[in-house]
MMTF fields as JSON, N, C-alpha, C and O atoms, coordinates in Angstrom:
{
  "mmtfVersion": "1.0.0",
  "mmtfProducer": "UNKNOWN",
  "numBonds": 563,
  "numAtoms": 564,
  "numGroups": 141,
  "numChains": 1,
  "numModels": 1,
  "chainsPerModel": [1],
  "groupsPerChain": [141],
  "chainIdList": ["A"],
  "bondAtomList": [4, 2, 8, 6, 12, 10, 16, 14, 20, 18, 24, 22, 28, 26, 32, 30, 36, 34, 40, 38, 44, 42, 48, 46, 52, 50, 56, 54, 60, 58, 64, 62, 68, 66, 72, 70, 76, 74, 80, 78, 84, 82, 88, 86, 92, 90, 96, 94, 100, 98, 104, 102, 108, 106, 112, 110, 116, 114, 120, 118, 124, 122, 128, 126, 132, 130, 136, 134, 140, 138, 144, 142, 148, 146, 152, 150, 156, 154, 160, 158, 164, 162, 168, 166, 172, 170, 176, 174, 180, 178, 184, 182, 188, 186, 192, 190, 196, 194, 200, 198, 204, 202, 208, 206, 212, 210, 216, 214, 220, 218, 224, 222, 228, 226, 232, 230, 236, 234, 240, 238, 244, 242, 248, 246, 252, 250, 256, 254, 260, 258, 264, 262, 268, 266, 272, 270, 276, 274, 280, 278, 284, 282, 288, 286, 292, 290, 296, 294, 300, 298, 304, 302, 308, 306, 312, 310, 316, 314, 320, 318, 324, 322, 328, 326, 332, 330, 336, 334, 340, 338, 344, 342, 348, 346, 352, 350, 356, 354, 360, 358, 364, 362, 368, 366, 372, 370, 376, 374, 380, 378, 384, 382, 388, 386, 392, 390, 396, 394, 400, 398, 404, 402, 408, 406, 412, 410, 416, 414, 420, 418, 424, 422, 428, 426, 432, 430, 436, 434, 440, 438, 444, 442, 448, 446, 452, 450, 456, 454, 460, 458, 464, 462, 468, 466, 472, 470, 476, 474, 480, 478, 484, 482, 488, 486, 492, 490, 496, 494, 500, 498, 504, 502, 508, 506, 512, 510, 516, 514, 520, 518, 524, 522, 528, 526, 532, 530, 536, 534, 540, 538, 544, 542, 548, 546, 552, 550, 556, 554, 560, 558],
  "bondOrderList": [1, 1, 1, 1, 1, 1, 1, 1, 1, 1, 1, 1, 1, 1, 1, 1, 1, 1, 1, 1, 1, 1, 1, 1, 1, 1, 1, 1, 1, 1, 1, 1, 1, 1, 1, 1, 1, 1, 1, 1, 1, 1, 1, 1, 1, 1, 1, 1, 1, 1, 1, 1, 1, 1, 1, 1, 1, 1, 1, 1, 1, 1, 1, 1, 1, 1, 1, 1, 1, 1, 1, 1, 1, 1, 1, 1, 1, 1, 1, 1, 1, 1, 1, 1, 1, 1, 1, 1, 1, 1, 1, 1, 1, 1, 1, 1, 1, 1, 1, 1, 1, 1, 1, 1, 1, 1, 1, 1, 1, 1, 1, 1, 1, 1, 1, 1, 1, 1, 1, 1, 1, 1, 1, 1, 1, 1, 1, 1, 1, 1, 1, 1, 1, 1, 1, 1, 1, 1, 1, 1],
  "groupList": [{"groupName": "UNK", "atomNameList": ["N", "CA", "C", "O"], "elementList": ["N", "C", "C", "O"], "formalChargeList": [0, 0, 0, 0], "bondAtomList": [1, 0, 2, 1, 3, 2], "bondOrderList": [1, 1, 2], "singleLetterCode": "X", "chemCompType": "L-PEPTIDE LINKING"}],
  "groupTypeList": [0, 0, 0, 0, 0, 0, 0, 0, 0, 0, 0, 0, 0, 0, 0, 0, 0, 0, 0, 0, 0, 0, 0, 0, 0, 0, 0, 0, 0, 0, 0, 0, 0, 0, 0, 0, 0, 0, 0, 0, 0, 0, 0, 0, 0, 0, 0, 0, 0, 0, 0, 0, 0, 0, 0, 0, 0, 0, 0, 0, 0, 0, 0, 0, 0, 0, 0, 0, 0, 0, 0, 0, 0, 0, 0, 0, 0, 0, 0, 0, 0, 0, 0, 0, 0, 0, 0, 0, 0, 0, 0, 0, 0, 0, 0, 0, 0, 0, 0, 0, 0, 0, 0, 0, 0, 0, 0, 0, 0, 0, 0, 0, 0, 0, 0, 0, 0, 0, 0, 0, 0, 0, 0, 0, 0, 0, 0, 0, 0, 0, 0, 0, 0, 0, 0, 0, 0, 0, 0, 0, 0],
  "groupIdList": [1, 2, 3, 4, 5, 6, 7, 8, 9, 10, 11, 12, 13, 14, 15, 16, 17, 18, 19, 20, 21, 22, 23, 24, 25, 26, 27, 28, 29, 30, 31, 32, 33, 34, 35, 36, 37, 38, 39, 40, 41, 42, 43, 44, 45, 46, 47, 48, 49, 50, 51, 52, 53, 54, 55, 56, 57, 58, 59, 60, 61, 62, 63, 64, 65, 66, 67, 68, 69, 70, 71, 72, 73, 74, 75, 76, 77, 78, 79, 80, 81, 82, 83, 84, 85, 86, 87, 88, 89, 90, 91, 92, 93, 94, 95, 96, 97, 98, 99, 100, 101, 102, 103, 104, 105, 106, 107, 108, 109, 110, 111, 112, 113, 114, 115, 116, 117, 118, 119, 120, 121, 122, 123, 124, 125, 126, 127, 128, 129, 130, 131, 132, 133, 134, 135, 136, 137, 138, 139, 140, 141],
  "secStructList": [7, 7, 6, 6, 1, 7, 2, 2, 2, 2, 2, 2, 2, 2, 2, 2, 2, 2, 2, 2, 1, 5, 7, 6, 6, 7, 7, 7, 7, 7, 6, 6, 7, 7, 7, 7, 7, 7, 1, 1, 7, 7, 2, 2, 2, 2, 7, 7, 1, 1, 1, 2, 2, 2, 2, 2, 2, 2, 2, 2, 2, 2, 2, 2, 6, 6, 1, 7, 7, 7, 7, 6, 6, 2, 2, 2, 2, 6, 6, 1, 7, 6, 6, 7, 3, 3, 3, 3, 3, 3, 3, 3, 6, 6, 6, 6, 1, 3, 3, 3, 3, 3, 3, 3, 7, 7, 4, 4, 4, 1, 7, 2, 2, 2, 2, 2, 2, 2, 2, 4, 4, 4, 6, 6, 6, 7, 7, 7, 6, 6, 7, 7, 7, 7, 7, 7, 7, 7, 7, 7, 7],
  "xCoordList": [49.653, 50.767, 51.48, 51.792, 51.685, 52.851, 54.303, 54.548, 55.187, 55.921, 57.232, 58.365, 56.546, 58.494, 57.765, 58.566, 56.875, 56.784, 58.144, 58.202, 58.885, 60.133, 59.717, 58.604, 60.517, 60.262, 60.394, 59.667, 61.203, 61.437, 60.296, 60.247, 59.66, 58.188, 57.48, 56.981, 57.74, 55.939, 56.245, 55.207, 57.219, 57.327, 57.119, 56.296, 57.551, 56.883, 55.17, 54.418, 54.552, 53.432, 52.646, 51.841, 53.225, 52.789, 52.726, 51.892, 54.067, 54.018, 52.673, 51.931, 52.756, 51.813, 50.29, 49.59, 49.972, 48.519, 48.656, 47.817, 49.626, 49.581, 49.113, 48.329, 50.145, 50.256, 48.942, 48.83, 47.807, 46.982, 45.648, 44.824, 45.845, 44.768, 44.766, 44.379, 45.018, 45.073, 44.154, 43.039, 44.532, 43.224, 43.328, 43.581, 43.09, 43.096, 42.667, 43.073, 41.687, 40.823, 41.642, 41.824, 42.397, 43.205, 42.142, 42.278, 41.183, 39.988, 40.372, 40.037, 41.069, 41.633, 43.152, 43.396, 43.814, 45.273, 45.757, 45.162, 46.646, 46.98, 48.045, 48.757, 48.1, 48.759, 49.383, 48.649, 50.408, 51.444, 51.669, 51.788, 51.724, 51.841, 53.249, 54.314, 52.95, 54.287, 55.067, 54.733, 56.096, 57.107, 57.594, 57.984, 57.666, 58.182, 59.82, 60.257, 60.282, 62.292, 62.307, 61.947, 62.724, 62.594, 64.29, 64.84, 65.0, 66.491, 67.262, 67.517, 67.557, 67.98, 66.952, 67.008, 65.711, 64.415, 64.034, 63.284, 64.818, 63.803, 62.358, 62.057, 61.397, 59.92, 59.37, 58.727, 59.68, 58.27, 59.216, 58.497, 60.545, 60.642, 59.919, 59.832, 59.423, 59.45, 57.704, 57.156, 57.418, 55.782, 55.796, 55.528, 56.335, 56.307, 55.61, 55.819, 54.777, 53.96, 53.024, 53.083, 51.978, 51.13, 49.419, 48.591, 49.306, 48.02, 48.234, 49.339, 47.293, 46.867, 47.182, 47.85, 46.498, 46.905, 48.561, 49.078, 49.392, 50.602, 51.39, 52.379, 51.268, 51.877, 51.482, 52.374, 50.222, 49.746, 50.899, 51.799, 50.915, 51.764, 53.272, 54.114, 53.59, 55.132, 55.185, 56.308, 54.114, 53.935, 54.467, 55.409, 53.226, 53.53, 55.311, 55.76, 55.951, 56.875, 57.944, 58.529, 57.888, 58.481, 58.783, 59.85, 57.748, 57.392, 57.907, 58.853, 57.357, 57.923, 59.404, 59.762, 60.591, 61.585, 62.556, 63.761, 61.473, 62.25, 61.187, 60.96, 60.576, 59.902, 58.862, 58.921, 57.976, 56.85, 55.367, 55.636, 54.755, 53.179, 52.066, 51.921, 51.619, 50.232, 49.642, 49.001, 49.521, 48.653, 46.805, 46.063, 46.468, 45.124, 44.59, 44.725, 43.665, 43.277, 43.223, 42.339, 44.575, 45.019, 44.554, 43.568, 45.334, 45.046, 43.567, 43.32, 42.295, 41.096, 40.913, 40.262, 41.171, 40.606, 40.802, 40.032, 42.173, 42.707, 42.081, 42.201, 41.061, 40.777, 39.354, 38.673, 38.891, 37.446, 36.609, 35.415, 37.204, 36.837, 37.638, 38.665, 37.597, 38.568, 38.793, 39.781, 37.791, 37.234, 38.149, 38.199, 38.696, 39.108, 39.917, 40.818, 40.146, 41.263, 41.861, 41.531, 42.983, 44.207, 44.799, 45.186, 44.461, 44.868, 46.047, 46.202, 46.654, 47.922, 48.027, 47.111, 49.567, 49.409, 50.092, 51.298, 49.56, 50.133, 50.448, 49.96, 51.116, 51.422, 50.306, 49.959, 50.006, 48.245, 49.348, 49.863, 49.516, 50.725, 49.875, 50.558, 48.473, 47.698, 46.774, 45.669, 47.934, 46.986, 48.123, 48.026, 49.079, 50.306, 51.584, 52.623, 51.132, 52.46, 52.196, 53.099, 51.071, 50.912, 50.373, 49.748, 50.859, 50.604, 49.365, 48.654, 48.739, 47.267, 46.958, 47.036, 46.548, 46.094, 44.689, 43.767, 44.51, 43.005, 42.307, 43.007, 41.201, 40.809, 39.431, 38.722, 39.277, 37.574, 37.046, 37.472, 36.207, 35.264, 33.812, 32.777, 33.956, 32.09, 31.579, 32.025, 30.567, 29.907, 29.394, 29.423, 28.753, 28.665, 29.436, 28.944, 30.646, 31.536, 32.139, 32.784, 31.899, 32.223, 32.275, 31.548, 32.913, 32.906, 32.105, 32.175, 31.23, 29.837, 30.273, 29.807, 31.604, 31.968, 31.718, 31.354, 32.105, 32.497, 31.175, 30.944, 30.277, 28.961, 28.464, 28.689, 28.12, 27.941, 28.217, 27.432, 29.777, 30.689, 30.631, 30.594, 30.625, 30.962, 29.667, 29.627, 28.246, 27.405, 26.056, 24.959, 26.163, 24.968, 24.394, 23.291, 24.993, 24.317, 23.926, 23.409, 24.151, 23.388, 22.743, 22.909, 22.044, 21.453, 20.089, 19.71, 19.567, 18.139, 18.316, 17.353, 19.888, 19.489, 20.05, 19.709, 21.31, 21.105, 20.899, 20.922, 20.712, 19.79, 20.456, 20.407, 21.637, 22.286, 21.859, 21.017, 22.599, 21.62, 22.532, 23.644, 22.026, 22.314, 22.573, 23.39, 21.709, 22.533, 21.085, 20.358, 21.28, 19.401, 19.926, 20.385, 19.555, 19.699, 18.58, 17.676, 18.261, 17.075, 17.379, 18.38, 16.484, 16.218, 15.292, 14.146, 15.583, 14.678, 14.054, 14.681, 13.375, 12.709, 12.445, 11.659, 12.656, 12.473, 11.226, 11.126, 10.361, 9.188, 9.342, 10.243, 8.814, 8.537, 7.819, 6.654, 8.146, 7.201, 6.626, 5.919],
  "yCoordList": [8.356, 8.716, 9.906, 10.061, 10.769, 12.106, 11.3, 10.175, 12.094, 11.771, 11.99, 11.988, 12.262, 12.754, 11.029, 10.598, 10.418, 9.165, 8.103, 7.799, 7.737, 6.801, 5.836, 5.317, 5.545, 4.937, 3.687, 3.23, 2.338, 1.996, 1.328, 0.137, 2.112, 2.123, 1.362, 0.253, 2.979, 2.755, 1.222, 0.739, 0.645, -0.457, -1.506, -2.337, -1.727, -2.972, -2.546, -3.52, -1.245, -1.144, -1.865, -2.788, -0.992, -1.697, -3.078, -3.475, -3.83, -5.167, -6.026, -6.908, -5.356, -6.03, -5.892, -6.888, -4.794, -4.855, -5.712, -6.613, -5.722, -6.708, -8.234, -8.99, -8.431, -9.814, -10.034, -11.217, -9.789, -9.714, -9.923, -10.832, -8.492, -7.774, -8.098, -7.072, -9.03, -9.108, -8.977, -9.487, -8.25, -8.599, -9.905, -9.831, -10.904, -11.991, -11.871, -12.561, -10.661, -11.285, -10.334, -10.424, -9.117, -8.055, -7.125, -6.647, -6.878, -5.761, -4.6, -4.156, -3.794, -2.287, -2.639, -3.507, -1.751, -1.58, 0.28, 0.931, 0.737, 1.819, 2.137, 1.241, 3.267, 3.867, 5.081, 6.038, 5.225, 4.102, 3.424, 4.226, 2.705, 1.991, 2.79, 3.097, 2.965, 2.814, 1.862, 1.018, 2.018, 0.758, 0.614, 1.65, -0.757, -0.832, -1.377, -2.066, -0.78, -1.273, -2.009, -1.299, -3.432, -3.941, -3.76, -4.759, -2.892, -2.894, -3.68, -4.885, -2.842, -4.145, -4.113, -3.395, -4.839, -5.508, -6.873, -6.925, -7.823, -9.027, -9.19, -9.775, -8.507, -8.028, -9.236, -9.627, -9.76, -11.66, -11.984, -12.086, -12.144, -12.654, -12.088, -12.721, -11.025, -9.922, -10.574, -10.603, -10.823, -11.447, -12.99, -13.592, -13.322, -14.776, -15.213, -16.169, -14.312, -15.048, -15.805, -15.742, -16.686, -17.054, -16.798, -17.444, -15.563, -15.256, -13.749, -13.24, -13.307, -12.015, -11.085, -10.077, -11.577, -10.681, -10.632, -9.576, -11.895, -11.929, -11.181, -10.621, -11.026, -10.454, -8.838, -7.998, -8.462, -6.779, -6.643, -5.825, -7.333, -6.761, -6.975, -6.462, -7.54, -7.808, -6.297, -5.821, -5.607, -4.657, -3.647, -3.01, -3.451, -2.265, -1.804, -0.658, -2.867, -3.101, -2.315, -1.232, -3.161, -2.981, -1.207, -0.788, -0.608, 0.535, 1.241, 1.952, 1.233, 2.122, 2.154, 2.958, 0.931, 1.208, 2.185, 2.363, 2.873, 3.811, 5.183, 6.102, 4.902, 6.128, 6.447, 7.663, 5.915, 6.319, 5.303, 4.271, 5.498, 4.684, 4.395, 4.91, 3.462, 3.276, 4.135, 4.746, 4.588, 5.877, 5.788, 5.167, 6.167, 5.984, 5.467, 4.248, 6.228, 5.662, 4.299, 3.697, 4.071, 2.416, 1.856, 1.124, 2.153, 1.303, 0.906, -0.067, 1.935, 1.762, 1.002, 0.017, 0.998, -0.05, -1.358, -2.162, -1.579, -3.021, -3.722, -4.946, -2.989, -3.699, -3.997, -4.778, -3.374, -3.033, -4.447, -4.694, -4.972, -6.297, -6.99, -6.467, -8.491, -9.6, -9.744, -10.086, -9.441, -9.427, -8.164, -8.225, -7.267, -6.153, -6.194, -6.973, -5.856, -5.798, -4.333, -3.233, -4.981, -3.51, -4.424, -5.555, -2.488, -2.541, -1.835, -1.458, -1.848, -0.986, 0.356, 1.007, 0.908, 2.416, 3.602, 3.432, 4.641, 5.729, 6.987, 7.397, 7.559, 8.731, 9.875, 9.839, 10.741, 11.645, 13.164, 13.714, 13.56, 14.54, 15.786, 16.779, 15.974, 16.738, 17.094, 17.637, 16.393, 16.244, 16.485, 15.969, 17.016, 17.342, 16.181, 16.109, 15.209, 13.935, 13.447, 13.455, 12.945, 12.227, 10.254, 9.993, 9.483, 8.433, 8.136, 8.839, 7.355, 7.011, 5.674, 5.175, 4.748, 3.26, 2.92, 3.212, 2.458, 1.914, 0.833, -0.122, 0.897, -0.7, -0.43, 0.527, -1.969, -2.018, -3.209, -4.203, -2.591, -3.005, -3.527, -2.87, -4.613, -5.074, -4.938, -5.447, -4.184, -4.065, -4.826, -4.618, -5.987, -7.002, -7.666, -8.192, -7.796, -8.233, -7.366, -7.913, -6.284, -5.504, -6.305, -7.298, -6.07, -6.904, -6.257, -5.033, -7.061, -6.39, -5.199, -4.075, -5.662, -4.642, -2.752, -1.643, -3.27, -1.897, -1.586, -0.408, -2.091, -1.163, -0.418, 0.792, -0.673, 0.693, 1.845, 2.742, 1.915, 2.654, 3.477, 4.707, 2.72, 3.06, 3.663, 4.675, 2.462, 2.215, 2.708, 2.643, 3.212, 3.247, 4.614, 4.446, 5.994, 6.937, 6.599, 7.507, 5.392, 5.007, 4.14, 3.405, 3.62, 2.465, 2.853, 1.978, 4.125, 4.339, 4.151, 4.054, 4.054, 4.165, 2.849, 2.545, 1.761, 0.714, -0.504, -0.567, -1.4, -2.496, -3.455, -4.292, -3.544, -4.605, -5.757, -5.503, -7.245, -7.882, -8.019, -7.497, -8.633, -9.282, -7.738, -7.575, -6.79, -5.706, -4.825, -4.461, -4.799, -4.279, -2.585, -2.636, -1.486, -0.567, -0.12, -0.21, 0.613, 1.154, 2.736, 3.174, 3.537, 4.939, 5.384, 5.328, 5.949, 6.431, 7.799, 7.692, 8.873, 9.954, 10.763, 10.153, 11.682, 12.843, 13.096, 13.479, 12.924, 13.824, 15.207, 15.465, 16.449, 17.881, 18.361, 18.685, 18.478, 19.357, 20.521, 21.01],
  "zCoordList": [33.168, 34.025, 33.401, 32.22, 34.506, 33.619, 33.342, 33.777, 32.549, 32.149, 32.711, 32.231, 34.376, 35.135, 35.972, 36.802, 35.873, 36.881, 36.366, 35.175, 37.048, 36.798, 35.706, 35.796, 34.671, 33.892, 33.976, 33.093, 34.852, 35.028, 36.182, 36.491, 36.568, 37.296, 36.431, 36.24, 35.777, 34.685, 33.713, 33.26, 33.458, 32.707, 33.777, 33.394, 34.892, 35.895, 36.07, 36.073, 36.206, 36.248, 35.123, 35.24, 33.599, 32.925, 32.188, 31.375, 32.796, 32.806, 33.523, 33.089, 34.732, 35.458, 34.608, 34.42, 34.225, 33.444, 32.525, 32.512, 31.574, 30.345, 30.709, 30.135, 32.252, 32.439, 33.166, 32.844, 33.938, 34.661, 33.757, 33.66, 33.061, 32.787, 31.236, 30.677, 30.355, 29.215, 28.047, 28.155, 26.747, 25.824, 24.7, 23.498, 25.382, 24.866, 22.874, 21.938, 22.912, 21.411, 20.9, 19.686, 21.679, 20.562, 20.007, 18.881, 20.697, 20.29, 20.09, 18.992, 20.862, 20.118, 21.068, 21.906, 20.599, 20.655, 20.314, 19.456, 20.975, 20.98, 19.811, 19.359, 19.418, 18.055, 17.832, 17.585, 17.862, 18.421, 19.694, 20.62, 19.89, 21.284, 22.166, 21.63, 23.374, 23.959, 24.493, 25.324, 24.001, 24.197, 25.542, 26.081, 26.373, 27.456, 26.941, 26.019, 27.879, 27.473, 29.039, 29.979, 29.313, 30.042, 29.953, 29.488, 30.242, 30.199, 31.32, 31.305, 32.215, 33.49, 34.184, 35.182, 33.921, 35.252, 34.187, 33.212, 34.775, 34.219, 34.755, 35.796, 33.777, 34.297, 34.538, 35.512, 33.587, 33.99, 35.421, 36.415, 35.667, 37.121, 38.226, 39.278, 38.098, 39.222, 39.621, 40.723, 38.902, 39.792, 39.255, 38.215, 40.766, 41.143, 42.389, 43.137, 42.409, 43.571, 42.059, 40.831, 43.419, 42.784, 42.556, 41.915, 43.381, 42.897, 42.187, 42.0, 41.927, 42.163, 42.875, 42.643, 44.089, 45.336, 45.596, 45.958, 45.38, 46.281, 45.148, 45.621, 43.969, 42.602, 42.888, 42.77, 43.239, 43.378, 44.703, 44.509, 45.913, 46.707, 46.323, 47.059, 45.461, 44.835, 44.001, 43.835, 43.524, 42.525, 42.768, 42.296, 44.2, 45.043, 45.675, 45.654, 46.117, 46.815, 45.332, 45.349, 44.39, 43.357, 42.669, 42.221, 42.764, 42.546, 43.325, 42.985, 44.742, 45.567, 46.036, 46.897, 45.238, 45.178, 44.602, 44.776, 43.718, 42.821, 43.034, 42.247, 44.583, 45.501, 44.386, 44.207, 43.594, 43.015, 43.796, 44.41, 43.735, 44.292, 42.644, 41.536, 43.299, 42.125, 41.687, 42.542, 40.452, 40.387, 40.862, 40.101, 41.592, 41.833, 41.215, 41.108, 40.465, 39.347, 38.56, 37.951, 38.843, 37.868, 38.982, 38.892, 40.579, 41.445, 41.768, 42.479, 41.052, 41.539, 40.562, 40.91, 39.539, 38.203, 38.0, 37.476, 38.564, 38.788, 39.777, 39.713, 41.214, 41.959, 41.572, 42.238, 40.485, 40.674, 39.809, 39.979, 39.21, 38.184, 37.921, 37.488, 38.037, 37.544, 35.98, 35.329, 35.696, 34.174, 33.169, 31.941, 33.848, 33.502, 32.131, 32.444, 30.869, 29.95, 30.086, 30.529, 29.421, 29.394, 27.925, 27.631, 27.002, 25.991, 25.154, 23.992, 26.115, 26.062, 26.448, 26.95, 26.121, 26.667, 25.629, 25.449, 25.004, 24.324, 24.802, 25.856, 24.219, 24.963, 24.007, 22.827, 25.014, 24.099, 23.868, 24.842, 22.705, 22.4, 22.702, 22.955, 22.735, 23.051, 23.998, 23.981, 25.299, 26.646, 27.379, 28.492, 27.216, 28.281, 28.016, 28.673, 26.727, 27.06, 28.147, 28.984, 28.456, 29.49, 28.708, 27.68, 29.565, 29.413, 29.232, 29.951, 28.544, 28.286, 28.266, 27.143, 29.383, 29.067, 28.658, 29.42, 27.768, 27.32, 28.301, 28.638, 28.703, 29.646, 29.452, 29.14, 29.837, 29.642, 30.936, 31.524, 30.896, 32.352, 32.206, 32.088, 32.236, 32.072, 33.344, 34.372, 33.213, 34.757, 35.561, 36.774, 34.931, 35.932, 36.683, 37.681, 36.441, 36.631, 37.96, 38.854, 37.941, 39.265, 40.654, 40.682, 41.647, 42.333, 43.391, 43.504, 44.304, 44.707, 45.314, 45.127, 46.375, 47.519, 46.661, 47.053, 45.585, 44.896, 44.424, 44.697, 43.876, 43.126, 44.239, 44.213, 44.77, 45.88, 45.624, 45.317, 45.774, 45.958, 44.51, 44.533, 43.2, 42.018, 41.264, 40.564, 41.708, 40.445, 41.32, 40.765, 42.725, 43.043, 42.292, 41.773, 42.146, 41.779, 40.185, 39.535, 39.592, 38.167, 38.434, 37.461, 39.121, 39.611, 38.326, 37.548, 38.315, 37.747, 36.466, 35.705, 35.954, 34.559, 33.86, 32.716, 34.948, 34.852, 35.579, 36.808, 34.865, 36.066, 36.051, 35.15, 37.623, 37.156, 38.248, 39.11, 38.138, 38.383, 39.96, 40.048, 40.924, 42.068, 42.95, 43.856, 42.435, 43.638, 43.251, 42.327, 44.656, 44.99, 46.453, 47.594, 45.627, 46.53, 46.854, 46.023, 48.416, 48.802, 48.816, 49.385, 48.178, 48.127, 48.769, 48.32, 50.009, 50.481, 49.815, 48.762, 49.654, 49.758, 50.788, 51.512, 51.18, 52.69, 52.107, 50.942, 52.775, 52.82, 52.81, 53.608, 52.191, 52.031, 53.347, 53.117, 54.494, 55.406, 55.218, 56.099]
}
C-alpha cells in the first residue's frame, strides 16, 4: 500500500489479514515490522460476523468509510486460497515507502474457480492435481 492510503484503513485492513490469514508456525516475519496503532477503532470488535465471508463484507464497508477500497491485489490474494498466510507488513525504504505484506500461497489449495484464471498459462510446467486443461493446437495451413 502507498503511504497517503488512510491509516486507520490500512490498520483494519491489516487487522483483518492477521486475524484470517494467520502464520500459526511464525515462519518468517517482517523487519522491522510495521506497527498497527489501533487508537480509537476497537479492531477485534469490528469483525463480528461469523464467517469469512460476513467479516470480508464488514471489511469492505469498514474501509470505504474513510473513502479508501481494497487494494487489488490484497483483494485478489485473500480470495484466492483458504490456506493463505500473512506474515506481516514493512515499509520497503527503497521502493517508494510503500507498504510491503509477506503471504504465502500453496497452490493446491487454490480454489478451483481461480486456477484457470491464475495457473492455466503454467499448467506445462506444473502438475497440479484435480484440474485438467485442454490445449488445443491450430493447425499451420
Amino acid at each position: 500500500m502507498y503511504r497517503n492510503y488512510h491509516p486507520q484503513a490500512r490498520d483494519i485492513l491489516l487487522q483483518f489479514l492477521q486475524k484470517f490469514f494467520p502464520d500459526l508456525d511464525h515462519l518468517v516475519w517482517p523487519h522491522p515490522q510495521l506497527e498497527v496503532k489501533p487508537e480509537d477503532i476497537d479492531l477485534q470488535s469490528i469483525f463480528s460476523g461469523t464467517t469469512y465471508e460476513e467479516n470480508y463484507r464488514i471489511l469492505n464497508q469498514a474501509i470505504r468509510k474513510y473513502n479508501e477500497n481494497i487494494p487489488p491485489l490484497v483483494n485478489a490474494y485473500m480470495n484466492l486460497s483458504p490456506s493463505m498466510r500473512y506474515f506481516g507488513t514493512a515499509i520497503n525504504h527503497e521502493f517508494g515507502e510503500v507498504d510491503e505484506g509477506g503471504i504465502l500461497i500453496t497452490i493446491q489449495d487454490v480454489y478451483e474457480k481461480k486456477k484457470k484464471r491464475h495457473l492455466a498459462t503454467y499448467i506445462p510446467k506444473f502438475q497440479l492435481p484435480k484440474f485438467k486443461l485442454r490445449i488445443y493446437h491450430r493447425r499451420e495451413e
